[in-house]
PDB file of C-alpha atoms in Angstrom:
ATOM      1  CA  UNK I   1     -14.359   5.284  -0.331  1.00 52.00           C
ATOM      2  CA  UNK I   2     -15.235   8.882   0.759  1.00 55.00           C
ATOM      3  CA  UNK I   3     -17.911   7.447   3.387  1.00 54.00           C
ATOM      4  CA  UNK I   4     -15.193   5.641   5.333  1.00 53.00           C
ATOM      5  CA  UNK I   5     -13.945   7.614   8.680  1.00 60.00           C
ATOM      6  CA  UNK I   6     -10.537   8.663   7.592  1.00 59.00           C
ATOM      7  CA  UNK I   7      -9.686   9.283  11.065  1.00 68.00           C
ATOM      8  CA  UNK I   8      -9.084   5.556  12.271  1.00 77.00           C
ATOM      9  CA  UNK I   9      -6.221   3.516  11.664  1.00 77.00           C
ATOM     10  CA  UNK I  10      -7.915   0.653   9.851  1.00 81.00           C
ATOM     11  CA  UNK I  11      -9.891   3.097   7.867  1.00 86.00           C
ATOM     12  CA  UNK I  12      -6.737   4.528   6.613  1.00 86.00           C
ATOM     13  CA  UNK I  13      -4.991   1.364   5.872  1.00 84.00           C
ATOM     14  CA  UNK I  14      -8.369  -0.022   4.100  1.00 86.00           C
ATOM     15  CA  UNK I  15      -8.062   2.980   1.971  1.00 89.00           C
ATOM     16  CA  UNK I  16      -4.412   2.559   1.007  1.00 88.00           C
ATOM     17  CA  UNK I  17      -5.481  -1.002   0.113  1.00 89.00           C
ATOM     18  CA  UNK I  18      -8.130  -0.034  -1.847  1.00 92.00           C
ATOM     19  CA  UNK I  19      -6.210   2.547  -3.667  1.00 92.00           C
ATOM     20  CA  UNK I  20      -3.025   0.285  -4.212  1.00 92.00           C
ATOM     21  CA  UNK I  21      -5.197  -2.813  -5.618  1.00 92.00           C
ATOM     22  CA  UNK I  22      -7.278  -0.762  -8.158  1.00 92.00           C
ATOM     23  CA  UNK I  23      -4.372   1.342  -9.225  1.00 91.00           C
ATOM     24  CA  UNK I  24      -2.123  -1.588  -9.845  1.00 91.00           C
ATOM     25  CA  UNK I  25      -4.742  -4.444 -10.313  1.00 90.00           C
ATOM     26  CA  UNK I  26      -2.925  -6.526  -7.465  1.00 90.00           C
ATOM     27  CA  UNK I  27      -4.230  -9.872  -6.729  1.00 88.00           C
ATOM     28  CA  UNK I  28      -5.461  -9.906  -3.241  1.00 87.00           C
ATOM     29  CA  UNK I  29      -2.458 -12.394  -2.399  1.00 84.00           C
ATOM     30  CA  UNK I  30       0.017  -9.928  -3.675  1.00 86.00           C
ATOM     31  CA  UNK I  31      -1.650  -6.782  -1.980  1.00 87.00           C
ATOM     32  CA  UNK I  32      -1.295  -8.408   1.431  1.00 85.00           C
ATOM     33  CA  UNK I  33       1.906  -9.101   0.792  1.00 84.00           C
ATOM     34  CA  UNK I  34       3.305  -5.567  -0.128  1.00 86.00           C
ATOM     35  CA  UNK I  35       5.910  -4.299   2.619  1.00 84.00           C
ATOM     36  CA  UNK I  36       7.253  -0.850   3.129  1.00 82.00           C
ATOM     37  CA  UNK I  37      10.745  -1.714   1.257  1.00 85.00           C
ATOM     38  CA  UNK I  38       8.457  -2.763  -2.148  1.00 87.00           C
ATOM     39  CA  UNK I  39       7.374   0.754  -1.923  1.00 88.00           C
ATOM     40  CA  UNK I  40       9.378   3.642  -3.665  1.00 87.00           C
ATOM     41  CA  UNK I  41       8.547   7.117  -3.804  1.00 86.00           C
ATOM     42  CA  UNK I  42      11.807   8.838  -4.750  1.00 85.00           C
ATOM     43  CA  UNK I  43      12.878   9.205  -7.281  1.00 87.00           C
ATOM     44  CA  UNK I  44       9.676   7.365  -8.938  1.00 88.00           C
ATOM     45  CA  UNK I  45       6.430   6.389  -7.236  1.00 91.00           C
ATOM     46  CA  UNK I  46       6.532   2.427  -7.586  1.00 91.00           C
ATOM     47  CA  UNK I  47       5.844  -0.576  -6.021  1.00 91.00           C
ATOM     48  CA  UNK I  48       7.642  -3.926  -6.468  1.00 90.00           C
ATOM     49  CA  UNK I  49       5.545  -6.975  -6.231  1.00 90.00           C
ATOM     50  CA  UNK I  50       6.595 -10.799  -6.314  1.00 82.00           C
ATOM     51  CA  UNK I  51       4.621 -13.044  -8.408  1.00 71.00           C
ATOM     52  CA  UNK I  52       4.393 -16.595  -9.319  1.00 72.00           C
ATOM     53  CA  UNK I  53       7.844 -18.257  -9.656  1.00 74.00           C
ATOM     54  CA  UNK I  54       9.838 -15.782  -8.110  1.00 76.00           C
ATOM     55  CA  UNK I  55       8.770 -13.223 -11.094  1.00 81.00           C
ATOM     56  CA  UNK I  56       9.002  -9.368 -10.019  1.00 83.00           C
ATOM     57  CA  UNK I  57       6.639  -6.797 -11.419  1.00 89.00           C
ATOM     58  CA  UNK I  58       7.327  -3.061 -11.025  1.00 92.00           C
ATOM     59  CA  UNK I  59       4.162  -1.140 -11.015  1.00 92.00           C
ATOM     60  CA  UNK I  60       3.748   2.696 -11.155  1.00 93.00           C
ATOM     61  CA  UNK I  61       1.636   4.322  -8.454  1.00 93.00           C
ATOM     62  CA  UNK I  62      -0.764   7.367  -8.942  1.00 92.00           C
ATOM     63  CA  UNK I  63      -0.315  10.629  -6.795  1.00 93.00           C
ATOM     64  CA  UNK I  64      -3.536   9.633  -4.956  1.00 93.00           C
ATOM     65  CA  UNK I  65      -2.448   6.106  -4.171  1.00 92.00           C
ATOM     66  CA  UNK I  66       1.068   7.545  -3.017  1.00 91.00           C
ATOM     67  CA  UNK I  67      -0.748   9.939  -0.506  1.00 91.00           C
ATOM     68  CA  UNK I  68      -3.044   7.355   0.997  1.00 90.00           C
ATOM     69  CA  UNK I  69       0.017   5.021   1.185  1.00 88.00           C
ATOM     70  CA  UNK I  70       2.118   7.608   2.956  1.00 87.00           C
ATOM     71  CA  UNK I  71      -0.940   8.525   5.504  1.00 87.00           C
ATOM     72  CA  UNK I  72      -1.021   4.461   6.163  1.00 84.00           C
ATOM     73  CA  UNK I  73       2.792   4.262   6.571  1.00 80.00           C
ATOM     74  CA  UNK I  74       2.923   7.325   8.937  1.00 81.00           C
ATOM     75  CA  UNK I  75       0.862   5.506  11.086  1.00 79.00           C
ATOM     76  CA  UNK I  76       2.688   2.291  11.418  1.00 71.00           C
ATOM     77  CA  UNK I  77       6.475   3.559  10.580  1.00 65.00           C
ATOM     78  CA  UNK I  78       7.141   4.114  14.408  1.00 54.00           C
ATOM     79  CA  UNK I  79       6.881   0.614  15.122  1.00 45.00           C
ATOM     80  CA  UNK I  80       7.063  -1.641  12.380  1.00 40.00           C
ATOM     81  CA  UNK I  81       8.598  -1.806   9.002  1.00 44.00           C
ATOM     82  CA  UNK I  82       5.754  -3.024   6.778  1.00 47.00           C
ATOM     83  CA  UNK I  83       2.671  -1.005   5.841  1.00 52.00           C
ATOM     84  CA  UNK I  84       0.359  -3.530   7.631  1.00 48.00           C
ATOM     85  CA  UNK I  85      -1.677  -4.266   4.848  1.00 52.00           C
ATOM     86  CA  UNK I  86      -2.640  -7.767   5.832  1.00 46.00           C
ATOM     87  CA  UNK I  87      -6.456  -8.336   6.382  1.00 40.00           C
TER      88      UNK I  87
END
């Protein structure tokens, strides 16, 4: 991940996706469905993920993942409400 050029939008998005996927163990189908409203930074850093049968899981985020998600969200928050994690 350190070899990816951190200055491009797609690399920042990709980095956030990799961090989120590895930190939480999400399936790809769950990962691409993550939206900004599913991620909370206050009071705790968590992501809400919908699974099979409308089950929802709440997963804790690492500080490194939070940093990557914030960078990604900063790029897109002015125009859209999702994290644009779709592939």
